[in-house]
Tab-separated table of C-alpha atoms in Angstrom:
chain	number	residue	atom	x	y	z
A	1	ALA	CA	218.904	12.776	26.452
A	2	GLN	CA	220.574	14.602	29.278
A	3	LYS	CA	223.283	17.147	28.637
A	4	VAL	CA	225.426	19.476	30.745
A	5	THR	CA	227.243	22.398	29.187
A	6	GLN	CA	230.072	24.247	30.840
A	7	ALA	CA	230.933	26.836	28.223
A	8	GLN	CA	233.944	28.185	30.089
A	9	THR	CA	236.951	25.888	29.745
A	10	GLU	CA	239.626	27.790	31.636
A	11	ILE	CA	239.431	30.681	34.051
A	12	SER	CA	242.349	32.465	35.644
A	13	VAL	CA	241.915	34.914	38.493
A	14	VAL	CA	244.053	36.599	41.073
A	15	GLU	CA	243.635	35.578	44.678
A	16	LYS	CA	240.752	37.309	46.484
A	17	GLU	CA	238.791	37.893	43.271
A	18	ASP	CA	235.291	36.502	43.020
A	19	VAL	CA	234.668	34.003	40.249
A	20	THR	CA	231.519	32.431	38.826
A	21	LEU	CA	231.494	29.081	37.062
A	22	ASP	CA	228.558	28.604	34.703
A	23	CYS	CA	226.555	25.455	34.144
A	24	VAL	CA	223.599	24.942	31.782
A	25	TYR	CA	221.744	21.644	31.636
A	26	GLU	CA	219.181	19.864	29.495
A	27	THR	CA	216.856	17.112	30.594
A	28	ARG	CA	213.359	15.869	29.840
A	29	ASP	CA	212.908	14.639	33.403
A	30	THR	CA	210.821	16.724	35.752
A	31	THR	CA	212.673	15.316	38.736
A	32	TYR	CA	216.440	15.393	38.664
A	33	TYR	CA	219.532	16.255	40.683
A	34	LEU	CA	222.306	18.706	39.944
A	35	PHE	CA	225.796	18.579	41.397
A	36	TRP	CA	229.106	20.309	41.511
A	37	TYR	CA	232.321	18.365	41.981
A	38	LYS	CA	235.885	19.579	42.397
A	39	GLN	CA	238.801	17.616	40.984
A	40	PRO	CA	242.173	18.567	42.441
A	41	PRO	CA	245.436	17.311	40.840
A	42	SER	CA	245.227	14.136	42.954
A	43	GLY	CA	242.395	13.004	40.649
A	44	GLU	CA	239.489	12.141	42.929
A	45	LEU	CA	236.245	13.989	42.491
A	46	VAL	CA	235.240	15.851	45.631
A	47	PHE	CA	231.527	16.358	46.164
A	48	LEU	CA	230.559	20.008	46.745
A	49	ILE	CA	226.797	20.236	46.496
A	50	ARG	CA	223.623	18.491	45.362
A	51	ARG	CA	220.374	20.176	44.430
A	52	ASN	CA	217.104	18.526	43.483
A	53	SER	CA	214.872	19.961	40.830
A	54	PHE	CA	212.199	21.051	43.311
A	55	ASP	CA	214.513	23.127	45.461
A	56	GLU	CA	215.418	26.385	43.797
A	57	GLN	CA	216.720	28.037	46.903
A	58	ASN	CA	220.180	29.407	46.523
A	59	GLU	CA	222.731	28.022	48.887
A	60	ILE	CA	225.767	29.453	50.569
A	61	SER	CA	228.512	27.485	52.244
A	62	GLY	CA	231.364	29.644	53.441
A	63	ARG	CA	232.966	31.199	50.390
A	64	TYR	CA	230.903	29.026	48.038
A	65	SER	CA	227.450	29.860	46.753
A	66	TRP	CA	225.170	28.295	44.164
A	67	ASN	CA	222.460	29.870	42.055
A	68	PHE	CA	219.888	27.433	40.666
A	69	GLN	CA	217.442	28.854	38.129
A	70	LYS	CA	215.056	26.399	36.526
A	71	SER	CA	213.736	29.024	34.142
A	72	THR	CA	217.110	29.249	32.432
A	73	SER	CA	218.204	25.661	33.220
A	74	SER	CA	221.279	26.986	34.950
A	75	PHE	CA	223.121	26.020	38.104
A	76	ASN	CA	225.984	28.461	38.581
A	77	PHE	CA	228.694	28.302	41.196
A	78	THR	CA	230.394	31.335	42.705
A	79	ILE	CA	233.557	31.364	44.755
A	80	THR	CA	233.976	34.530	46.784
A	81	ALA	CA	237.433	35.794	47.677
A	82	SER	CA	239.133	32.979	45.788
A	83	GLN	CA	242.249	31.317	47.218
A	84	VAL	CA	245.112	29.438	45.630
A	85	VAL	CA	243.743	26.218	47.105
A	86	ASP	CA	240.638	26.651	44.968
A	87	SER	CA	242.704	25.891	41.886
A	88	ALA	CA	241.217	22.731	40.401
A	89	VAL	CA	238.890	21.451	37.705
A	90	TYR	CA	235.233	21.942	38.541
A	91	PHE	CA	232.519	19.747	37.107
A	92	CYS	CA	228.792	20.292	36.990
A	93	ALA	CA	226.733	17.086	36.720
A	94	LEU	CA	223.136	15.961	36.299
A	95	SER	CA	221.378	12.801	37.387
A	96	GLU	CA	217.937	11.413	36.936
A	97	ALA	CA	216.097	10.935	40.196
A	98	ARG	CA	215.401	7.277	39.805
A	99	GLY	CA	217.973	4.676	40.692
A	100	ALA	CA	219.944	6.938	42.975
A	101	ASN	CA	223.208	7.963	41.378
A	102	SER	CA	222.996	5.323	38.731
A	103	LYS	CA	224.230	7.681	36.070
A	104	LEU	CA	225.824	11.076	36.368
A	105	THR	CA	226.114	13.130	33.204
A	106	PHE	CA	229.037	15.491	33.544
A	107	GLY	CA	229.968	18.713	31.808
A	108	LYS	CA	233.425	19.037	30.287
A	109	GLY	CA	234.755	20.813	33.362
A	110	ILE	CA	236.217	24.222	34.022
A	111	THR	CA	239.888	24.576	34.958
A	112	LEU	CA	240.212	27.295	37.549
A	113	SER	CA	243.613	28.778	38.258
A	114	VAL	CA	243.952	31.133	41.176
A	115	ARG	CA	247.193	33.105	41.133
A	116	PRO	CA	248.748	34.497	44.285
B	1	LYS	CA	235.880	6.005	57.866
B	2	ALA	CA	237.918	4.761	54.920
B	3	GLY	CA	237.119	6.257	51.537
B	4	VAL	CA	236.795	4.599	48.164
B	5	THR	CA	239.928	2.643	47.341
B	6	GLN	CA	240.957	1.928	43.771
B	7	THR	CA	243.846	-0.333	42.832
B	8	PRO	CA	246.195	-0.090	41.170
B	9	ARG	CA	246.726	3.657	40.906
B	10	TYR	CA	248.775	3.400	37.720
B	11	LEU	CA	248.927	0.772	35.022
B	12	ILE	CA	250.715	0.444	31.707
B	13	LYS	CA	249.483	-2.183	29.263
B	14	THR	CA	250.148	-3.103	25.664
B	15	ARG	CA	247.535	-3.014	22.912
B	16	GLY	CA	245.598	-6.235	22.716
B	17	GLN	CA	246.096	-7.136	26.359
B	18	GLN	CA	243.348	-7.149	28.938
B	19	VAL	CA	243.230	-5.376	32.265
B	20	THR	CA	241.286	-5.637	35.508
B	21	LEU	CA	240.758	-2.690	37.831
B	22	SER	CA	239.508	-2.973	41.363
B	23	CYS	CA	237.323	-0.747	43.530
B	24	SER	CA	236.530	-1.110	47.219
B	25	PRO	CA	233.600	1.087	48.209
B	26	ILE	CA	233.007	2.800	51.484
B	27	SER	CA	231.845	0.334	54.096
B	28	GLY	CA	228.090	-0.053	53.966
B	29	HIS	CA	227.751	1.282	50.435
B	30	ARG	CA	226.161	-1.134	48.019
B	31	SER	CA	226.271	0.846	44.794
B	32	VAL	CA	229.441	1.147	42.728
B	33	SER	CA	229.658	3.120	39.507
B	34	TRP	CA	232.508	3.363	37.036
B	35	TYR	CA	233.480	6.334	34.892
B	36	GLN	CA	236.089	6.880	32.213
B	37	GLN	CA	237.795	10.256	32.022
B	38	THR	CA	239.723	11.317	28.930
B	39	PRO	CA	240.817	14.762	27.744
B	40	GLY	CA	238.696	14.477	24.630
B	41	GLN	CA	235.480	12.938	25.899
B	42	GLY	CA	235.550	14.070	29.499
B	43	LEU	CA	233.853	12.009	32.171
B	44	GLN	CA	231.655	9.257	30.802
B	45	PHE	CA	229.542	6.750	32.667
B	46	LEU	CA	230.495	3.111	32.136
B	47	PHE	CA	228.175	1.111	34.373
B	48	GLU	CA	226.703	0.796	37.845
B	49	TYR	CA	226.389	-2.235	40.079
B	50	PHE	CA	224.080	-2.612	43.003
B	51	SER	CA	223.885	-5.726	45.132
B	52	GLU	CA	225.937	-7.717	42.592
B	53	THR	CA	223.662	-6.789	39.680
B	54	GLN	CA	224.375	-4.372	36.877
B	55	ARG	CA	221.720	-1.719	37.262
B	56	ASN	CA	222.704	0.718	34.537
B	57	LYS	CA	225.079	0.764	31.606
B	58	GLY	CA	226.631	3.501	29.554
B	59	ASN	CA	227.406	3.532	25.868
B	60	PHE	CA	230.631	1.552	25.739
B	61	PRO	CA	231.552	-1.519	23.649
B	62	GLY	CA	231.300	-5.000	25.060
B	63	ARG	CA	235.060	-5.042	25.689
B	64	PHE	CA	234.231	-3.143	28.860
B	65	SER	CA	232.668	-5.312	31.532
B	66	GLY	CA	232.362	-5.376	35.258
B	67	ARG	CA	231.148	-7.291	38.240
B	68	GLN	CA	230.401	-6.818	41.872
B	69	PHE	CA	231.033	-9.214	44.679
B	70	SER	CA	228.934	-9.957	47.722
B	71	ASN	CA	231.066	-7.599	49.823
B	72	SER	CA	230.254	-4.822	47.338
B	73	ARG	CA	233.790	-4.674	45.973
B	74	SER	CA	233.759	-4.238	42.238
B	75	GLU	CA	236.055	-4.973	39.352
B	76	MET	CA	235.979	-3.716	35.818
B	77	ASN	CA	237.679	-5.484	32.965
B	78	VAL	CA	238.736	-4.207	29.587
B	79	SER	CA	239.682	-6.780	27.007
B	80	THR	CA	241.644	-6.329	23.781
B	81	LEU	CA	242.981	-2.961	24.857
B	82	GLU	CA	243.157	-0.140	22.345
B	83	LEU	CA	245.221	3.026	22.505
B	84	GLY	CA	242.005	4.993	22.999
B	85	ASP	CA	241.340	3.177	26.253
B	86	SER	CA	244.091	5.175	27.890
B	87	ALA	CA	242.256	7.139	30.553
B	88	LEU	CA	241.659	7.785	34.199
B	89	TYR	CA	239.081	5.271	35.440
B	90	LEU	CA	237.117	6.509	38.419
B	91	CYS	CA	234.987	4.482	40.743
B	92	ALA	CA	232.203	5.955	42.855
B	93	SER	CA	230.313	4.408	45.726
B	94	SER	CA	227.060	5.343	47.376
B	95	LEU	CA	224.444	3.787	49.573
B	96	GLY	CA	222.370	3.495	46.427
B	97	ASP	CA	219.269	2.080	47.982
B	98	GLY	CA	217.307	3.304	44.992
B	99	VAL	CA	214.728	5.046	47.073
B	100	LEU	CA	216.431	8.062	48.486
B	101	TYR	CA	219.253	9.646	46.558
B	102	THR	CA	222.614	9.575	48.260
B	103	GLU	CA	225.823	11.280	47.224
B	104	ALA	CA	228.453	9.475	45.220
B	105	PHE	CA	231.955	9.425	46.697
B	106	PHE	CA	234.787	8.957	44.269
B	107	GLY	CA	238.115	7.201	44.538
B	108	GLN	CA	241.385	8.642	43.245
B	109	GLY	CA	241.151	6.596	40.130
B	110	THR	CA	243.346	4.225	38.148
B	111	ARG	CA	245.443	5.841	35.445
B	112	LEU	CA	245.618	3.346	32.573
B	113	THR	CA	248.091	3.900	29.768
B	114	VAL	CA	247.927	1.675	26.703
B	115	VAL	CA	251.045	1.587	24.558
């Protein structure tokens, strides 16, 4: 069975601090996808990134960066120079490769609060 | 390009009643998935429809059902509502052609409260 663990439940930082959100996953599949979604107070899940299991390159997008390490089954997310607008709940998710996004397994989410 | 539209946004129902939620996917998307979000259980997969057929199903009782129409719009129904069904129900759409993975785009959800 697939499982995603986000051990951190709540993180509070002051604006401009860097913050890393941890994600550990379990799967028996050799081919799978990993995701990060952001959920602002409005409720919808906003897609941030997708990684497939064969691509371990780290990725940077502006202030966001992701570190995928298959050896430790981790897919961590770092926000550099955090801003108040980054305050939200962040979810890490896992999907099997077959059937497109037929089933996303989510972690419990991390509530990030960025204080001015 | 319009996003995923879920209606209604808020709903209050009484135990024992049934409810129908609607989801209009992004134009051209043929896959619609439903998720239940509660504080205790988090985000849980309910089911996925692709081209009017249920392609995958989560671990929920038979009171939860869904369907998809030829225009890809989807509805989910919950019968004999229980207090524990109170949740945010999220719909996600994607191209879902089953060959090449495509991202899932989520709607804002329907907040169901059962009293």
